[in-house]
Amino acid sequence: MHILVVEDEKKLAHLLRRVLQEESHTVNLAYEGLSGLELAESGTYDAVILDVMLPELDGFEICRRMRADNVMSPVLMLTARGSVEDRVAGLNVGADDYLPKPFAMEELLARVNALLRRRDRTFEVATQLRADDLILDLVRHEARRGERVIELTAKEFALLEYLMRHPGQALTRTQITDAVWRYDLEALSNVVDIYIHYLRDKVDQGFTRPLIKTVRGIGYKLEAYPPRKEKAV
């Protein structure tokens, strides 16, 4: 999974990165609030580990702004302040869990894994995914846009499902490869670009609103258009 750690104690931040990488996670670091907020609001992370006491912008405010901008990445908050009031404040701004310092790395890993499992179960509940007029039926393994049924290969379906599970989020090629191709050693270095081209031909061609967008310098995203308003009769 792709995890963001926002922690101003650099020794602790580097230790967290090493421990999480040993669990096969991809980890990015930020050492202060504004850069942490910018990364978190990209929406590309499967989880965010967020210290409360940060320079420039504290963790409470970062989490509040994430939720206000509809960034729903699970958040685990870290703080040396372990009072009930602080825990309640963190949960009230949208944090999913709270871990007071000092903590054992085993407990942190267990809490991160619990957040990721909870997120995955939420994904699995849905039997259909929707984006604009595109519908992906996970039971029938069928894609439809408007009145058109879209024939997809297994990998095209998996790629489209991953994009639709992260609407509006800029996803890197590495994230997409890890999620869709996993440990397929035969996957080419440009496999994501190739399959995005295939999907665009099938999903976007002939429609006025393209859904699959290139995010320059990052990768791709599925556009999250606001719901269309019904015309008054």
mmCIF file of C-alpha atoms in Angstrom:
data_model
loop_
_atom_site.group_PDB
_atom_site.id
_atom_site.type_symbol
_atom_site.label_atom_id
_atom_site.label_comp_id
_atom_site.label_asym_id
_atom_site.label_seq_id
_atom_site.Cartn_x
_atom_site.Cartn_y
_atom_site.Cartn_z
ATOM 1 C CA MET A 1 0.000 0.000 0.000
ATOM 2 C CA HIS A 2 1.003 3.638 -0.434
ATOM 3 C CA ILE A 3 1.346 5.384 2.941
ATOM 4 C CA LEU A 4 2.111 9.000 3.835
ATOM 5 C CA VAL A 5 3.924 9.754 7.114
ATOM 6 C CA VAL A 6 3.762 13.378 8.328
ATOM 7 C CA GLU A 7 6.143 13.630 11.275
ATOM 8 C CA ASP A 8 8.559 16.458 12.196
ATOM 9 C CA GLU A 9 10.853 14.237 14.283
ATOM 10 C CA LYS A 10 13.070 13.078 11.436
ATOM 11 C CA LYS A 11 14.572 10.115 13.289
ATOM 12 C CA LEU A 12 11.110 8.784 14.058
ATOM 13 C CA ALA A 13 9.894 9.515 10.521
ATOM 14 C CA HIS A 14 12.799 7.553 9.005
ATOM 15 C CA LEU A 15 12.231 4.687 11.452
ATOM 16 C CA LEU A 16 8.543 4.548 10.536
ATOM 17 C CA ARG A 17 9.426 4.501 6.849
ATOM 18 C CA ARG A 18 11.891 1.643 7.322
ATOM 19 C CA VAL A 19 9.439 -0.420 9.394
ATOM 20 C CA LEU A 20 6.599 0.107 6.904
ATOM 21 C CA GLN A 21 8.844 -0.643 3.927
ATOM 22 C CA GLU A 22 9.795 -3.930 5.571
ATOM 23 C CA GLU A 23 6.062 -4.746 5.372
ATOM 24 C CA SER A 24 6.214 -4.044 1.587
ATOM 25 C CA HIS A 25 4.478 -0.655 1.792
ATOM 26 C CA THR A 26 5.531 2.351 -0.306
ATOM 27 C CA VAL A 27 6.160 5.331 2.006
ATOM 28 C CA ASN A 28 6.454 9.087 1.474
ATOM 29 C CA LEU A 29 7.571 11.484 4.216
ATOM 30 C CA ALA A 30 6.713 15.075 5.068
ATOM 31 C CA TYR A 31 8.274 16.945 7.992
ATOM 32 C CA GLU A 32 5.937 19.917 8.357
ATOM 33 C CA GLY A 33 2.274 20.728 8.067
ATOM 34 C CA LEU A 34 1.913 22.546 4.766
ATOM 35 C CA SER A 35 3.877 20.043 2.702
ATOM 36 C CA GLY A 36 2.056 17.222 4.513
ATOM 37 C CA LEU A 37 -1.307 18.757 3.649
ATOM 38 C CA GLU A 38 -0.325 19.179 -0.004
ATOM 39 C CA LEU A 39 0.653 15.522 -0.271
ATOM 40 C CA ALA A 40 -2.349 14.253 1.691
ATOM 41 C CA GLU A 41 -4.799 16.222 -0.439
ATOM 42 C CA SER A 42 -3.472 14.584 -3.606
ATOM 43 C CA GLY A 43 -5.693 11.669 -2.564
ATOM 44 C CA THR A 44 -3.125 9.101 -3.699
ATOM 45 C CA TYR A 45 -2.519 7.460 -0.305
ATOM 46 C CA ASP A 46 -4.095 4.313 1.104
ATOM 47 C CA ALA A 47 -3.405 5.591 4.640
ATOM 48 C CA VAL A 48 -1.910 8.655 6.354
ATOM 49 C CA ILE A 49 0.064 8.553 9.605
ATOM 50 C CA LEU A 50 -0.216 12.073 10.967
ATOM 51 C CA ASP A 51 1.573 13.657 13.931
ATOM 52 C CA VAL A 52 -0.447 16.267 15.803
ATOM 53 C CA MET A 53 2.351 18.674 16.763
ATOM 54 C CA LEU A 54 3.795 19.955 13.480
ATOM 55 C CA PRO A 55 5.379 23.225 12.329
ATOM 56 C CA GLU A 56 3.222 25.556 10.212
ATOM 57 C CA LEU A 57 0.002 23.532 10.475
ATOM 58 C CA ASP A 58 -0.969 21.004 13.139
ATOM 59 C CA GLY A 59 -2.315 17.535 12.471
ATOM 60 C CA PHE A 60 -5.844 18.385 13.570
ATOM 61 C CA GLU A 61 -6.082 21.108 10.921
ATOM 62 C CA ILE A 62 -4.556 18.879 8.224
ATOM 63 C CA CYS A 63 -7.104 16.156 8.932
ATOM 64 C CA ARG A 64 -9.968 18.659 9.045
ATOM 65 C CA ARG A 65 -8.987 20.097 5.648
ATOM 66 C CA MET A 66 -8.581 16.626 4.140
ATOM 67 C CA ARG A 67 -12.121 15.678 5.124
ATOM 68 C CA ALA A 68 -13.496 19.059 4.016
ATOM 69 C CA ASP A 69 -11.956 18.381 0.578
ATOM 70 C CA ASN A 70 -13.472 14.865 0.557
ATOM 71 C CA VAL A 71 -10.110 13.079 0.870
ATOM 72 C CA MET A 72 -11.111 9.889 2.669
ATOM 73 C CA SER A 73 -7.723 8.187 3.133
ATOM 74 C CA PRO A 74 -7.706 6.514 6.596
ATOM 75 C CA VAL A 75 -5.824 8.648 9.151
ATOM 76 C CA LEU A 76 -3.884 7.388 12.152
ATOM 77 C CA MET A 77 -2.926 10.308 14.412
ATOM 78 C CA LEU A 78 0.205 10.269 16.573
ATOM 79 C CA THR A 79 0.796 12.560 19.525
ATOM 80 C CA ALA A 80 2.735 12.911 22.744
ATOM 81 C CA ARG A 81 -0.439 14.388 24.207
ATOM 82 C CA GLY A 82 -2.488 11.395 25.241
ATOM 83 C CA SER A 83 -5.384 13.112 27.009
ATOM 84 C CA VAL A 84 -8.970 12.113 26.349
ATOM 85 C CA GLU A 85 -9.655 15.642 25.070
ATOM 86 C CA ASP A 86 -6.948 15.344 22.418
ATOM 87 C CA ARG A 87 -8.168 11.934 21.297
ATOM 88 C CA VAL A 88 -11.710 13.234 21.009
ATOM 89 C CA ALA A 89 -10.489 16.302 19.098
ATOM 90 C CA GLY A 90 -8.641 14.087 16.608
ATOM 91 C CA LEU A 91 -11.616 11.814 16.055
ATOM 92 C CA ASN A 92 -13.970 14.780 15.707
ATOM 93 C CA VAL A 93 -11.960 16.250 12.815
ATOM 94 C CA GLY A 94 -12.113 12.946 10.963
ATOM 95 C CA ALA A 95 -9.225 10.784 12.171
ATOM 96 C CA ASP A 96 -9.876 7.032 12.122
ATOM 97 C CA ASP A 97 -7.568 6.037 14.977
ATOM 98 C CA TYR A 98 -5.288 7.610 17.574
ATOM 99 C CA LEU A 99 -1.956 6.385 18.989
ATOM 100 C CA PRO A 100 -0.197 8.237 21.836
ATOM 101 C CA LYS A 101 3.609 8.411 21.968
ATOM 102 C CA PRO A 102 5.694 6.529 22.912
ATOM 103 C CA PHE A 103 4.341 3.463 21.160
ATOM 104 C CA ALA A 104 5.559 0.015 20.129
ATOM 105 C CA MET A 105 6.109 -0.473 16.401
ATOM 106 C CA GLU A 106 4.143 -3.719 16.588
ATOM 107 C CA GLU A 107 1.089 -1.784 17.773
ATOM 108 C CA LEU A 108 1.487 0.853 15.065
ATOM 109 C CA LEU A 109 1.674 -1.851 12.371
ATOM 110 C CA ALA A 110 -1.378 -3.590 13.818
ATOM 111 C CA ARG A 111 -3.363 -0.338 13.784
ATOM 112 C CA VAL A 112 -2.287 0.510 10.224
ATOM 113 C CA ASN A 113 -3.236 -2.975 9.038
ATOM 114 C CA ALA A 114 -6.607 -2.680 10.788
ATOM 115 C CA LEU A 115 -7.290 0.619 8.988
ATOM 116 C CA LEU A 116 -6.372 -0.910 5.633
ATOM 117 C CA ARG A 117 -8.575 -3.970 6.245
ATOM 118 C CA ARG A 118 -11.479 -1.738 7.259
ATOM 119 C CA ARG A 119 -11.034 0.306 4.094
ATOM 120 C CA ASP A 120 -10.902 -2.840 1.938
ATOM 121 C CA ARG A 121 -14.089 -4.218 3.517
ATOM 122 C CA THR A 122 -15.845 -0.950 2.718
ATOM 123 C CA PHE A 123 -14.748 -1.334 -0.914
ATOM 124 C CA GLU A 124 -15.957 -4.928 -1.049
ATOM 125 C CA VAL A 125 -19.511 -4.100 0.092
ATOM 126 C CA ALA A 126 -20.344 -2.380 -3.204
ATOM 127 C CA THR A 127 -21.665 -4.550 -6.029
ATOM 128 C CA GLN A 128 -21.567 -1.688 -8.535
ATOM 129 C CA LEU A 129 -19.228 1.244 -9.047
ATOM 130 C CA ARG A 130 -20.419 4.404 -10.797
ATOM 131 C CA ALA A 131 -18.683 7.407 -12.333
ATOM 132 C CA ASP A 132 -20.794 9.839 -14.331
ATOM 133 C CA ASP A 133 -22.711 7.549 -16.760
ATOM 134 C CA LEU A 134 -20.185 4.692 -16.442
ATOM 135 C CA ILE A 135 -21.300 1.655 -14.411
ATOM 136 C CA LEU A 136 -19.065 -1.263 -13.431
ATOM 137 C CA ASP A 137 -21.047 -4.292 -12.244
ATOM 138 C CA LEU A 138 -18.744 -6.310 -9.968
ATOM 139 C CA VAL A 139 -21.121 -9.286 -9.785
ATOM 140 C CA ARG A 140 -21.812 -9.682 -13.499
ATOM 141 C CA HIS A 141 -18.287 -8.514 -14.357
ATOM 142 C CA GLU A 142 -19.809 -6.109 -16.856
ATOM 143 C CA ALA A 143 -19.107 -2.489 -17.823
ATOM 144 C CA ARG A 144 -21.667 -0.158 -19.337
ATOM 145 C CA ARG A 145 -21.581 3.488 -20.322
ATOM 146 C CA GLY A 146 -24.932 4.973 -21.152
ATOM 147 C CA GLU A 147 -26.642 2.385 -23.338
ATOM 148 C CA ARG A 148 -23.368 0.872 -24.534
ATOM 149 C CA VAL A 149 -22.034 -2.389 -23.093
ATOM 150 C CA ILE A 150 -18.228 -2.294 -22.994
ATOM 151 C CA GLU A 151 -16.314 -5.508 -23.582
ATOM 152 C CA LEU A 152 -13.243 -5.634 -21.317
ATOM 153 C CA THR A 153 -10.452 -8.131 -20.796
ATOM 154 C CA ALA A 154 -9.752 -9.264 -17.223
ATOM 155 C CA LYS A 155 -6.838 -6.824 -16.836
ATOM 156 C CA GLU A 156 -8.801 -3.942 -18.377
ATOM 157 C CA PHE A 157 -11.637 -4.652 -15.941
ATOM 158 C CA ALA A 158 -9.225 -4.735 -12.969
ATOM 159 C CA LEU A 159 -7.609 -1.456 -14.064
ATOM 160 C CA LEU A 160 -10.970 0.271 -14.521
ATOM 161 C CA GLU A 161 -12.151 -1.037 -11.141
ATOM 162 C CA TYR A 162 -9.050 0.379 -9.435
ATOM 163 C CA LEU A 163 -9.557 3.784 -11.069
ATOM 164 C CA MET A 164 -13.251 3.813 -10.139
ATOM 165 C CA ARG A 165 -12.506 2.920 -6.524
ATOM 166 C CA HIS A 166 -10.377 6.105 -6.336
ATOM 167 C CA PRO A 167 -12.490 8.714 -8.174
ATOM 168 C CA GLY A 168 -10.793 12.053 -8.658
ATOM 169 C CA GLN A 169 -7.523 10.802 -7.159
ATOM 170 C CA ALA A 170 -4.255 11.157 -9.058
ATOM 171 C CA LEU A 171 -2.735 7.663 -9.090
ATOM 172 C CA THR A 172 0.896 7.023 -9.930
ATOM 173 C CA ARG A 173 1.959 4.348 -12.396
ATOM 174 C CA THR A 174 3.637 2.505 -9.519
ATOM 175 C CA GLN A 175 0.417 2.473 -7.482
ATOM 176 C CA ILE A 176 -1.552 1.199 -10.459
ATOM 177 C CA THR A 177 1.013 -1.477 -11.315
ATOM 178 C CA ASP A 178 1.153 -2.689 -7.704
ATOM 179 C CA ALA A 179 -2.649 -2.853 -7.440
ATOM 180 C CA VAL A 180 -3.508 -4.374 -10.837
ATOM 181 C CA TRP A 181 -0.451 -6.407 -11.844
ATOM 182 C CA ARG A 182 0.844 -7.049 -8.316
ATOM 183 C CA TYR A 183 3.817 -9.397 -8.592
ATOM 184 C CA ASP A 184 3.558 -10.160 -12.297
ATOM 185 C CA LEU A 185 7.240 -10.095 -13.267
ATOM 186 C CA GLU A 186 6.325 -10.164 -16.944
ATOM 187 C CA ALA A 187 4.561 -6.779 -16.712
ATOM 188 C CA LEU A 188 6.305 -4.294 -19.014
ATOM 189 C CA SER A 189 7.570 -0.963 -17.715
ATOM 190 C CA ASN A 190 4.984 0.865 -19.860
ATOM 191 C CA VAL A 191 2.144 -1.593 -19.238
ATOM 192 C CA VAL A 192 0.007 1.035 -17.469
ATOM 193 C CA ASP A 193 0.224 3.456 -20.395
ATOM 194 C CA ILE A 194 -0.664 0.678 -22.839
ATOM 195 C CA TYR A 195 -3.760 -0.397 -20.905
ATOM 196 C CA ILE A 196 -4.883 3.169 -20.249
ATOM 197 C CA HIS A 197 -4.816 3.606 -24.042
ATOM 198 C CA TYR A 198 -6.957 0.476 -24.434
ATOM 199 C CA LEU A 199 -9.446 1.715 -21.829
ATOM 200 C CA ARG A 200 -9.731 5.169 -23.373
ATOM 201 C CA ASP A 201 -10.603 3.621 -26.727
ATOM 202 C CA LYS A 202 -13.377 1.603 -25.091
ATOM 203 C CA VAL A 203 -14.649 3.901 -22.332
ATOM 204 C CA ASP A 204 -14.201 7.451 -23.663
ATOM 205 C CA GLN A 205 -14.296 7.216 -27.452
ATOM 206 C CA GLY A 206 -17.547 8.652 -28.807
ATOM 207 C CA PHE A 207 -18.549 10.373 -25.554
ATOM 208 C CA THR A 208 -18.500 14.121 -24.966
ATOM 209 C CA ARG A 209 -17.083 13.890 -21.426
ATOM 210 C CA PRO A 210 -13.842 11.890 -21.230
ATOM 211 C CA LEU A 211 -13.458 10.179 -17.860
ATOM 212 C CA ILE A 212 -9.860 8.942 -17.911
ATOM 213 C CA LYS A 213 -7.456 11.844 -17.510
ATOM 214 C CA THR A 214 -3.660 12.152 -17.573
ATOM 215 C CA VAL A 215 -2.206 13.943 -14.534
ATOM 216 C CA ARG A 216 1.037 15.474 -15.729
ATOM 217 C CA GLY A 217 4.061 14.344 -13.739
ATOM 218 C CA ILE A 218 2.032 11.830 -11.689
ATOM 219 C CA GLY A 219 -0.031 9.337 -13.674
ATOM 220 C CA TYR A 220 -3.766 9.014 -14.270
ATOM 221 C CA LYS A 221 -7.126 9.552 -12.626
ATOM 222 C CA LEU A 222 -10.775 8.872 -13.293
ATOM 223 C CA GLU A 223 -12.539 12.227 -13.411
ATOM 224 C CA ALA A 224 -15.099 12.680 -10.647
ATOM 225 C CA TYR A 225 -17.707 14.895 -12.266
ATOM 226 C CA PRO A 226 -20.433 16.322 -10.018
ATOM 227 C CA PRO A 227 -23.840 14.653 -10.420
ATOM 228 C CA ARG A 228 -25.829 15.983 -13.363
ATOM 229 C CA LYS A 229 -28.838 18.085 -12.426
ATOM 230 C CA GLU A 230 -32.180 16.983 -13.747
ATOM 231 C CA LYS A 231 -33.851 19.540 -15.978
ATOM 232 C CA ALA A 232 -37.010 21.066 -14.604
ATOM 233 C CA VAL A 233 -40.155 19.982 -16.424
#
